[in-house]
């Protein structure tokens, strides 16, 4: 297999809160993504998905801090890079698409200006060339009247169209890695599918690696190659998508899958996992899932199990398999 495009090793990102509380939002995460591969990061709200993606981009601000770990992009450790050096990498080597494009797009500039600005920030091209490239990109992501769209402001576009514009900006400099954090959560179901299809198409076209963050296992099933299940700032299970759906091992993964609606299942299995993800400053001392686990044992309350292979390419963090 090819060299990983992205390697995240033992990433720890903590937030130092008032009253000496420490929120261990990301606590020892390892990730690898290959070119052309879509890796999904799934988990409930508060499990640490966004903090993981922001950490990879080194966009963590006070009171947060990357405490430990390495972020290796194409063989180069980017962990020690300065903010100025990171600014060159963001948008060029690693691009991102977020849930709400209104916060990423600047409301006072036209779509065309924002697109051209990104292109010219990272590549040496003339204004005319940037204009041509911008129009071409808008057409590529599905704006038939791209010349007109260039002159429009973000608020003049629908949510789905804004997300398309975001994608055009994100892929404008041929990034190697695209991080998409809940890229379609704010959109209607039919538009969601179109946007995810578009992302998938662009991934193939550019042979990008994609880190797809979602809480929707349906999206995982459709678009990811591998999946990492996150809980309480840690990866609790990782394997291929097919294997995850056929042989889920971690009780949390099993609960997530049980809570998926299906034709055969009774509706009362919805919400199979009781309770909520604990806040990152107040995890139980043993396994972080122990309070909600239906298989909880004595040692689960005191020991944090390691993430261990139970089979090639299938890792689980659970005392049941120790
Ligand atoms: N700026 C911050 N200050 C303090 N705590 C934070 C901050 N950002 C995130 N956290 C905490 O880190 C943990 C993980 O948050 P994160 O946003 O990564 O979750 P998530 O998995 O992306 O959830 P969602 O699905 O809701 O987007 C949560 O407990 C959250 O409260
Ligand atoms: Mg999030």
mmCIF file of C-alpha atoms and ligand atoms in Angstrom:
data_model
loop_
_atom_site.group_PDB
_atom_site.id
_atom_site.type_symbol
_atom_site.label_atom_id
_atom_site.label_comp_id
_atom_site.label_asym_id
_atom_site.label_seq_id
_atom_site.Cartn_x
_atom_site.Cartn_y
_atom_site.Cartn_z
ATOM 1 C CA UNK A 1 0.000 0.000 0.000
ATOM 2 C CA UNK A 2 1.069 3.596 -0.597
ATOM 3 C CA UNK A 3 2.638 5.746 2.099
ATOM 4 C CA UNK A 4 0.040 7.342 4.327
ATOM 5 C CA UNK A 5 -0.740 10.894 3.358
ATOM 6 C CA UNK A 6 -1.634 11.802 6.900
ATOM 7 C CA UNK A 7 -0.430 10.198 10.070
ATOM 8 C CA UNK A 8 -1.628 11.392 13.429
ATOM 9 C CA UNK A 9 0.229 9.820 16.311
ATOM 10 C CA UNK A 10 -0.859 9.925 19.935
ATOM 11 C CA UNK A 11 -2.603 13.277 19.562
ATOM 12 C CA UNK A 12 -3.676 14.860 22.827
ATOM 13 C CA UNK A 13 -5.556 18.154 22.887
ATOM 14 C CA UNK A 14 -6.638 19.487 26.249
ATOM 15 C CA UNK A 15 -8.616 22.531 27.314
ATOM 16 C CA UNK A 16 -7.633 24.195 30.554
ATOM 17 C CA UNK A 17 -10.859 25.385 32.132
ATOM 18 C CA UNK A 18 -11.660 27.512 35.131
ATOM 19 C CA UNK A 19 -11.309 25.887 38.534
ATOM 20 C CA UNK A 20 -8.326 23.796 37.364
ATOM 21 C CA UNK A 21 -10.567 21.513 35.353
ATOM 22 C CA UNK A 22 -8.908 19.924 32.344
ATOM 23 C CA UNK A 23 -11.069 18.828 29.411
ATOM 24 C CA UNK A 24 -9.237 15.982 27.674
ATOM 25 C CA UNK A 25 -11.126 16.503 24.437
ATOM 26 C CA UNK A 26 -8.689 14.399 22.398
ATOM 27 C CA UNK A 27 -6.644 11.937 24.379
ATOM 28 C CA UNK A 28 -4.208 9.750 22.501
ATOM 29 C CA UNK A 29 -5.638 9.523 18.992
ATOM 30 C CA UNK A 30 -3.896 7.787 16.072
ATOM 31 C CA UNK A 31 -5.157 8.224 12.525
ATOM 32 C CA UNK A 32 -3.791 7.398 9.116
ATOM 33 C CA UNK A 33 -5.251 8.330 5.769
ATOM 34 C CA UNK A 34 -3.939 7.215 2.377
ATOM 35 C CA UNK A 35 -4.326 9.074 -0.908
ATOM 36 C CA UNK A 36 -7.691 8.334 -2.495
ATOM 37 C CA UNK A 37 -9.056 6.950 0.767
ATOM 38 C CA UNK A 38 -12.023 8.208 2.785
ATOM 39 C CA UNK A 39 -11.688 7.636 6.494
ATOM 40 C CA UNK A 40 -14.736 8.417 8.574
ATOM 41 C CA UNK A 41 -14.554 9.620 12.142
ATOM 42 C CA UNK A 42 -17.861 8.927 13.862
ATOM 43 C CA UNK A 43 -19.224 9.439 17.327
ATOM 44 C CA UNK A 44 -21.891 11.287 19.242
ATOM 45 C CA UNK A 45 -21.822 14.978 19.981
ATOM 46 C CA UNK A 46 -18.961 15.868 22.306
ATOM 47 C CA UNK A 47 -16.815 12.840 21.512
ATOM 48 C CA UNK A 48 -13.927 14.977 20.209
ATOM 49 C CA UNK A 49 -14.321 14.825 16.424
ATOM 50 C CA UNK A 50 -14.075 18.539 15.725
ATOM 51 C CA UNK A 51 -11.239 19.090 18.171
ATOM 52 C CA UNK A 52 -9.375 16.310 16.344
ATOM 53 C CA UNK A 53 -9.867 17.992 12.960
ATOM 54 C CA UNK A 54 -8.957 21.442 14.264
ATOM 55 C CA UNK A 55 -5.851 19.966 15.881
ATOM 56 C CA UNK A 56 -4.706 18.471 12.570
ATOM 57 C CA UNK A 57 -4.948 21.975 11.096
ATOM 58 C CA UNK A 58 -3.345 23.401 14.222
ATOM 59 C CA UNK A 59 -6.299 25.682 14.787
ATOM 60 C CA UNK A 60 -6.535 25.162 18.537
ATOM 61 C CA UNK A 61 -6.592 28.339 20.575
ATOM 62 C CA UNK A 62 -6.520 29.115 24.276
ATOM 63 C CA UNK A 63 -7.643 27.688 26.634
ATOM 64 C CA UNK A 64 -6.874 24.708 24.417
ATOM 65 C CA UNK A 65 -3.468 23.248 23.692
ATOM 66 C CA UNK A 66 -2.040 20.370 21.706
ATOM 67 C CA UNK A 67 -0.383 18.585 24.615
ATOM 68 C CA UNK A 68 1.285 15.773 22.799
ATOM 69 C CA UNK A 69 1.500 13.893 19.549
ATOM 70 C CA UNK A 70 2.724 14.194 15.995
ATOM 71 C CA UNK A 71 0.940 15.247 12.837
ATOM 72 C CA UNK A 72 2.785 13.969 9.792
ATOM 73 C CA UNK A 73 1.748 15.088 6.347
ATOM 74 C CA UNK A 74 3.355 13.301 3.402
ATOM 75 C CA UNK A 75 6.256 12.236 5.558
ATOM 76 C CA UNK A 76 6.867 15.704 7.017
ATOM 77 C CA UNK A 77 6.178 16.405 10.657
ATOM 78 C CA UNK A 78 4.093 19.576 10.681
ATOM 79 C CA UNK A 79 3.714 19.650 14.467
ATOM 80 C CA UNK A 80 6.573 22.110 15.042
ATOM 81 C CA UNK A 81 5.610 24.504 12.222
ATOM 82 C CA UNK A 82 4.936 28.154 13.001
ATOM 83 C CA UNK A 83 1.573 29.806 12.411
ATOM 84 C CA UNK A 84 3.006 31.478 9.311
ATOM 85 C CA UNK A 85 4.146 28.153 7.879
ATOM 86 C CA UNK A 86 0.814 26.535 8.761
ATOM 87 C CA UNK A 87 -1.048 29.295 6.929
ATOM 88 C CA UNK A 88 0.719 28.163 3.756
ATOM 89 C CA UNK A 89 -0.333 24.575 4.308
ATOM 90 C CA UNK A 90 -3.985 25.285 5.098
ATOM 91 C CA UNK A 91 -5.957 25.551 1.897
ATOM 92 C CA UNK A 92 -3.009 24.289 -0.136
ATOM 93 C CA UNK A 93 -1.947 20.904 1.268
ATOM 94 C CA UNK A 94 -4.864 20.400 3.637
ATOM 95 C CA UNK A 95 -8.260 21.897 2.943
ATOM 96 C CA UNK A 96 -11.379 21.879 5.025
ATOM 97 C CA UNK A 97 -15.104 22.023 4.579
ATOM 98 C CA UNK A 98 -17.213 22.772 7.617
ATOM 99 C CA UNK A 99 -20.839 22.317 8.547
ATOM 100 C CA UNK A 100 -21.883 25.919 8.189
ATOM 101 C CA UNK A 101 -20.386 27.562 5.106
ATOM 102 C CA UNK A 102 -21.710 30.972 6.197
ATOM 103 C CA UNK A 103 -19.058 31.069 8.924
ATOM 104 C CA UNK A 104 -16.262 30.144 6.510
ATOM 105 C CA UNK A 105 -17.345 32.376 3.630
ATOM 106 C CA UNK A 106 -16.879 36.091 4.019
ATOM 107 C CA UNK A 107 -20.271 37.818 3.646
ATOM 108 C CA UNK A 108 -18.843 41.055 2.219
ATOM 109 C CA UNK A 109 -16.971 39.535 -0.718
ATOM 110 C CA UNK A 110 -18.377 37.871 -3.820
ATOM 111 C CA UNK A 111 -17.928 34.144 -4.365
ATOM 112 C CA UNK A 112 -15.629 34.966 -7.290
ATOM 113 C CA UNK A 113 -13.396 37.195 -5.173
ATOM 114 C CA UNK A 114 -13.047 34.625 -2.439
ATOM 115 C CA UNK A 115 -12.254 31.905 -4.897
ATOM 116 C CA UNK A 116 -9.718 34.015 -6.778
ATOM 117 C CA UNK A 117 -8.100 35.175 -3.563
ATOM 118 C CA UNK A 118 -7.548 31.590 -2.403
ATOM 119 C CA UNK A 119 -6.115 30.615 -5.778
ATOM 120 C CA UNK A 120 -3.726 33.573 -5.830
ATOM 121 C CA UNK A 121 -2.690 33.084 -2.226
ATOM 122 C CA UNK A 122 -1.301 29.641 -2.961
ATOM 123 C CA UNK A 123 -0.348 29.658 -6.636
ATOM 124 C CA UNK A 124 1.483 32.134 -8.850
ATOM 125 C CA UNK A 125 -1.040 32.945 -11.515
ATOM 126 C CA UNK A 126 -2.187 36.138 -13.184
ATOM 127 C CA UNK A 127 -5.540 37.716 -12.349
ATOM 128 C CA UNK A 128 -6.943 36.557 -15.660
ATOM 129 C CA UNK A 129 -5.787 33.006 -15.070
ATOM 130 C CA UNK A 130 -7.249 33.005 -11.548
ATOM 131 C CA UNK A 131 -10.546 34.228 -12.986
ATOM 132 C CA UNK A 132 -10.559 31.456 -15.571
ATOM 133 C CA UNK A 133 -9.677 28.809 -12.985
ATOM 134 C CA UNK A 134 -12.392 30.114 -10.623
ATOM 135 C CA UNK A 135 -15.071 29.841 -13.304
ATOM 136 C CA UNK A 136 -13.880 26.386 -14.246
ATOM 137 C CA UNK A 137 -14.039 25.267 -10.603
ATOM 138 C CA UNK A 138 -17.558 26.614 -10.132
ATOM 139 C CA UNK A 139 -18.682 24.705 -13.197
ATOM 140 C CA UNK A 140 -16.987 21.596 -11.877
ATOM 141 C CA UNK A 141 -18.916 21.734 -8.588
ATOM 142 C CA UNK A 142 -22.224 22.247 -10.355
ATOM 143 C CA UNK A 143 -22.850 25.938 -11.044
ATOM 144 C CA UNK A 144 -24.108 26.008 -14.642
ATOM 145 C CA UNK A 145 -24.096 29.828 -14.780
ATOM 146 C CA UNK A 146 -20.669 30.093 -13.187
ATOM 147 C CA UNK A 147 -19.925 33.545 -14.665
ATOM 148 C CA UNK A 148 -22.952 34.950 -12.829
ATOM 149 C CA UNK A 149 -22.183 33.064 -9.623
ATOM 150 C CA UNK A 150 -18.758 34.731 -9.564
ATOM 151 C CA UNK A 151 -20.512 38.070 -8.961
ATOM 152 C CA UNK A 152 -22.866 36.820 -6.249
ATOM 153 C CA UNK A 153 -22.500 37.185 -2.491
ATOM 154 C CA UNK A 154 -22.766 34.190 -0.129
ATOM 155 C CA UNK A 155 -26.205 35.231 1.181
ATOM 156 C CA UNK A 156 -27.596 35.124 -2.362
ATOM 157 C CA UNK A 157 -26.987 31.373 -2.532
ATOM 158 C CA UNK A 158 -29.018 28.566 -0.977
ATOM 159 C CA UNK A 159 -27.415 26.414 1.739
ATOM 160 C CA UNK A 160 -26.568 23.635 -0.702
ATOM 161 C CA UNK A 161 -25.107 26.074 -3.222
ATOM 162 C CA UNK A 162 -23.027 27.762 -0.522
ATOM 163 C CA UNK A 163 -21.631 24.377 0.411
ATOM 164 C CA UNK A 164 -20.780 23.778 -3.258
ATOM 165 C CA UNK A 165 -18.979 27.124 -3.322
ATOM 166 C CA UNK A 166 -17.075 26.111 -0.185
ATOM 167 C CA UNK A 167 -16.033 22.894 -1.882
ATOM 168 C CA UNK A 168 -14.850 24.835 -4.939
ATOM 169 C CA UNK A 169 -12.682 26.991 -2.664
ATOM 170 C CA UNK A 170 -11.481 23.941 -0.716
ATOM 171 C CA UNK A 171 -10.306 22.077 -3.813
ATOM 172 C CA UNK A 172 -9.046 25.138 -5.697
ATOM 173 C CA UNK A 173 -5.393 24.475 -4.951
ATOM 174 C CA UNK A 174 -5.487 20.690 -5.424
ATOM 175 C CA UNK A 175 -5.138 19.761 -1.760
ATOM 176 C CA UNK A 176 -3.831 16.334 -0.900
ATOM 177 C CA UNK A 177 -6.029 16.035 2.149
ATOM 178 C CA UNK A 178 -9.562 17.251 2.659
ATOM 179 C CA UNK A 179 -11.081 17.401 6.105
ATOM 180 C CA UNK A 180 -14.863 17.569 5.964
ATOM 181 C CA UNK A 181 -16.423 18.174 9.377
ATOM 182 C CA UNK A 182 -20.155 17.394 9.195
ATOM 183 C CA UNK A 183 -20.242 18.946 5.711
ATOM 184 C CA UNK A 184 -23.921 18.281 5.135
ATOM 185 C CA UNK A 185 -25.574 18.272 8.555
ATOM 186 C CA UNK A 186 -27.218 21.644 7.968
ATOM 187 C CA UNK A 187 -28.715 20.610 4.619
ATOM 188 C CA UNK A 188 -31.880 18.830 3.429
ATOM 189 C CA UNK A 189 -31.534 15.105 2.896
ATOM 190 C CA UNK A 190 -31.612 15.235 -0.904
ATOM 191 C CA UNK A 191 -29.089 18.084 -1.028
ATOM 192 C CA UNK A 192 -26.937 16.192 1.496
ATOM 193 C CA UNK A 193 -26.633 13.274 -0.889
ATOM 194 C CA UNK A 194 -25.713 15.568 -3.796
ATOM 195 C CA UNK A 195 -22.975 17.274 -1.789
ATOM 196 C CA UNK A 196 -21.533 13.986 -0.566
ATOM 197 C CA UNK A 197 -21.581 12.644 -4.122
ATOM 198 C CA UNK A 198 -19.763 15.759 -5.245
ATOM 199 C CA UNK A 199 -17.118 15.360 -2.531
ATOM 200 C CA UNK A 200 -16.666 11.753 -3.527
ATOM 201 C CA UNK A 201 -16.275 12.649 -7.195
ATOM 202 C CA UNK A 202 -13.708 15.322 -6.374
ATOM 203 C CA UNK A 203 -11.827 12.863 -4.168
ATOM 204 C CA UNK A 204 -11.493 10.442 -7.078
ATOM 205 C CA UNK A 205 -10.612 13.155 -9.540
ATOM 206 C CA UNK A 206 -7.850 14.641 -7.391
ATOM 207 C CA UNK A 207 -6.880 11.414 -5.596
ATOM 208 C CA UNK A 208 -7.274 13.243 -2.292
ATOM 209 C CA UNK A 209 -7.370 11.588 1.082
ATOM 210 C CA UNK A 210 -10.562 12.540 2.904
ATOM 211 C CA UNK A 211 -11.182 12.627 6.628
ATOM 212 C CA UNK A 212 -14.953 12.666 6.835
ATOM 213 C CA UNK A 213 -16.389 13.627 10.178
ATOM 214 C CA UNK A 214 -19.974 12.691 10.781
ATOM 215 C CA UNK A 215 -22.344 11.322 13.378
ATOM 216 C CA UNK A 216 -24.372 9.638 10.622
ATOM 217 C CA UNK A 217 -23.598 5.954 10.116
ATOM 218 C CA UNK A 218 -25.649 5.994 6.923
ATOM 219 C CA UNK A 219 -23.150 8.458 5.467
ATOM 220 C CA UNK A 220 -20.292 6.242 6.664
ATOM 221 C CA UNK A 221 -21.785 3.192 4.963
ATOM 222 C CA UNK A 222 -22.171 5.045 1.699
ATOM 223 C CA UNK A 223 -18.956 7.034 1.421
ATOM 224 C CA UNK A 224 -16.174 5.770 3.672
ATOM 225 C CA UNK A 225 -13.579 3.061 3.180
ATOM 226 C CA UNK A 226 -12.486 2.826 6.773
ATOM 227 C CA UNK A 227 -14.115 4.043 9.924
ATOM 228 C CA UNK A 228 -12.888 5.131 13.321
ATOM 229 C CA UNK A 229 -15.384 5.276 16.151
ATOM 230 C CA UNK A 230 -14.611 7.942 18.688
ATOM 231 C CA UNK A 231 -15.820 8.153 22.260
ATOM 232 C CA UNK A 232 -14.643 10.356 25.101
ATOM 233 C CA UNK A 233 -11.643 11.693 23.195
ATOM 234 C CA UNK A 234 -10.384 8.241 22.229
ATOM 235 C CA UNK A 235 -10.762 5.849 19.316
ATOM 236 C CA UNK A 236 -12.707 2.854 20.620
ATOM 237 C CA UNK A 237 -12.927 0.846 17.411
ATOM 238 C CA UNK A 238 -11.499 1.027 13.900
ATOM 239 C CA UNK A 239 -11.872 -1.198 10.894
ATOM 240 C CA UNK A 240 -13.186 -1.273 7.350
ATOM 241 C CA UNK A 241 -16.711 -0.028 6.872
ATOM 242 C CA UNK A 242 -17.940 -3.438 5.807
ATOM 243 C CA UNK A 243 -16.442 -5.120 8.841
ATOM 244 C CA UNK A 244 -17.828 -2.514 11.186
ATOM 245 C CA UNK A 245 -21.354 -3.122 9.998
ATOM 246 C CA UNK A 246 -20.975 -6.926 9.909
ATOM 247 C CA UNK A 247 -18.883 -7.491 13.034
ATOM 248 C CA UNK A 248 -19.026 -4.536 15.412
ATOM 249 C CA UNK A 249 -17.129 -5.456 18.575
ATOM 250 C CA UNK A 250 -17.198 -2.485 20.913
ATOM 251 C CA UNK A 251 -20.442 -2.196 22.912
ATOM 252 C CA UNK A 252 -20.566 1.480 21.939
ATOM 253 C CA UNK A 253 -20.330 0.674 18.229
ATOM 254 C CA UNK A 254 -22.970 -2.013 18.679
ATOM 255 C CA UNK A 255 -25.199 0.534 20.390
ATOM 256 C CA UNK A 256 -24.706 3.063 17.584
ATOM 257 C CA UNK A 257 -25.617 0.430 15.003
ATOM 258 C CA UNK A 258 -28.620 -0.746 17.022
ATOM 259 C CA UNK A 259 -29.931 2.774 17.115
ATOM 260 C CA UNK A 260 -30.026 2.960 13.308
ATOM 261 C CA UNK A 261 -33.597 2.703 12.084
ATOM 262 C CA UNK A 262 -34.217 -0.234 9.773
ATOM 263 C CA UNK A 263 -37.146 -2.000 8.184
ATOM 264 C CA UNK A 264 -36.802 -5.178 10.243
ATOM 265 C CA UNK A 265 -36.209 -3.599 13.604
ATOM 266 C CA UNK A 266 -38.745 -2.482 16.182
ATOM 267 C CA UNK A 267 -38.874 1.258 16.686
ATOM 268 C CA UNK A 268 -38.239 0.832 20.433
ATOM 269 C CA UNK A 269 -34.617 -0.067 19.741
ATOM 270 C CA UNK A 270 -34.022 3.526 18.717
ATOM 271 C CA UNK A 271 -31.667 5.221 21.113
ATOM 272 C CA UNK A 272 -30.185 1.906 22.259
ATOM 273 C CA UNK A 273 -27.491 3.632 24.290
ATOM 274 C CA UNK A 274 -28.858 5.363 27.357
ATOM 275 C CA UNK A 275 -27.264 8.481 28.768
ATOM 276 C CA UNK A 276 -24.890 10.929 27.129
ATOM 277 C CA UNK A 277 -21.200 11.378 26.377
ATOM 278 C CA UNK A 278 -19.707 12.715 29.622
ATOM 279 C CA UNK A 279 -18.079 16.158 29.422
ATOM 280 C CA UNK A 280 -14.379 15.945 28.595
ATOM 281 C CA UNK A 281 -13.399 17.284 32.066
ATOM 282 C CA UNK A 282 -15.382 14.589 33.858
ATOM 283 C CA UNK A 283 -14.674 11.174 32.368
ATOM 284 C CA UNK A 284 -15.087 8.072 34.520
ATOM 285 C CA UNK A 285 -11.712 6.868 35.819
ATOM 286 C CA UNK A 286 -11.714 3.519 33.997
ATOM 287 C CA UNK A 287 -13.126 2.871 30.562
ATOM 288 C CA UNK A 288 -14.768 6.088 29.413
ATOM 289 C CA UNK A 289 -17.824 4.216 28.203
ATOM 290 C CA UNK A 290 -18.244 2.181 31.412
ATOM 291 C CA UNK A 291 -21.135 4.260 32.792
ATOM 292 C CA UNK A 292 -23.261 3.500 29.747
ATOM 293 C CA UNK A 293 -22.083 0.018 28.857
ATOM 294 C CA UNK A 294 -24.427 -2.942 29.118
ATOM 295 C CA UNK A 295 -21.503 -5.331 29.555
ATOM 296 C CA UNK A 296 -19.717 -3.338 32.254
ATOM 297 C CA UNK A 297 -17.469 -5.413 34.540
ATOM 298 C CA UNK A 298 -15.621 -4.602 37.729
ATOM 299 C CA UNK A 299 -12.283 -3.865 36.029
ATOM 300 C CA UNK A 300 -13.908 -1.548 33.487
ATOM 301 C CA UNK A 301 -14.391 0.953 36.301
ATOM 302 C CA UNK A 302 -10.682 1.174 37.062
ATOM 303 C CA UNK A 303 -8.737 0.307 33.901
ATOM 304 C CA UNK A 304 -8.640 2.176 30.606
ATOM 305 C CA UNK A 305 -8.248 -0.620 28.055
ATOM 306 C CA UNK A 306 -5.773 -0.176 25.195
ATOM 307 C CA UNK A 307 -6.793 -0.040 21.555
ATOM 308 C CA UNK A 308 -5.741 -3.521 20.423
ATOM 309 C CA UNK A 309 -6.017 -5.571 17.261
ATOM 310 C CA UNK A 310 -8.455 -8.449 17.495
ATOM 311 C CA UNK A 311 -7.805 -9.216 13.858
ATOM 312 C CA UNK A 312 -5.700 -7.621 11.128
ATOM 313 C CA UNK A 313 -7.037 -4.146 10.516
ATOM 314 C CA UNK A 314 -9.640 -4.353 13.262
ATOM 315 C CA UNK A 315 -8.770 -2.626 16.536
ATOM 316 C CA UNK A 316 -10.943 -2.436 19.622
ATOM 317 C CA UNK A 317 -10.561 -0.711 22.976
ATOM 318 C CA UNK A 318 -12.595 -2.854 25.350
ATOM 319 C CA UNK A 319 -11.999 -5.077 28.398
ATOM 320 C CA UNK A 320 -14.243 -7.754 26.895
ATOM 321 C CA UNK A 321 -11.479 -8.607 24.422
ATOM 322 C CA UNK A 322 -8.451 -8.419 26.716
HETATM 323 N N1 LIG B 1 -13.044 25.741 23.128
HETATM 324 C C1 LIG B 1 -13.326 24.779 24.012
HETATM 325 N N2 LIG B 1 -13.230 24.986 25.326
HETATM 326 C C2 LIG B 1 -13.505 24.015 26.230
HETATM 327 N N3 LIG B 1 -13.930 22.783 25.905
HETATM 328 C C3 LIG B 1 -14.057 22.497 24.604
HETATM 329 C C4 LIG B 1 -13.783 23.476 23.578
HETATM 330 N N4 LIG B 1 -14.018 22.919 22.368
HETATM 331 C C5 LIG B 1 -14.416 21.648 22.634
HETATM 332 N N5 LIG B 1 -14.448 21.394 23.951
HETATM 333 C C6 LIG B 1 -14.846 20.136 24.597
HETATM 334 O O1 LIG B 1 -14.197 19.068 23.947
HETATM 335 C C7 LIG B 1 -15.056 17.946 23.820
HETATM 336 C C8 LIG B 1 -15.122 17.513 22.377
HETATM 337 O O2 LIG B 1 -15.764 18.508 21.592
HETATM 338 P P1 LIG B 1 -15.907 18.428 20.002
HETATM 339 O O3 LIG B 1 -16.407 19.732 19.552
HETATM 340 O O4 LIG B 1 -14.646 17.931 19.407
HETATM 341 O O5 LIG B 1 -17.022 17.310 19.845
HETATM 342 P P2 LIG B 1 -17.656 16.744 18.495
HETATM 343 O O6 LIG B 1 -17.416 15.265 18.523
HETATM 344 O O7 LIG B 1 -17.163 17.505 17.330
HETATM 345 O O8 LIG B 1 -19.217 17.004 18.723
HETATM 346 P P3 LIG B 1 -20.368 17.472 17.677
HETATM 347 O O9 LIG B 1 -20.861 16.205 17.052
HETATM 348 O O10 LIG B 1 -21.381 18.109 18.541
HETATM 349 O O11 LIG B 1 -19.763 18.415 16.690
HETATM 350 C C9 LIG B 1 -16.401 18.355 24.421
HETATM 351 O O12 LIG B 1 -16.467 17.881 25.746
HETATM 352 C C10 LIG B 1 -16.321 19.864 24.379
HETATM 353 O O13 LIG B 1 -17.089 20.426 25.413
HETATM 354 MG MG1 LIG B 2 -18.082 18.722 15.909
#
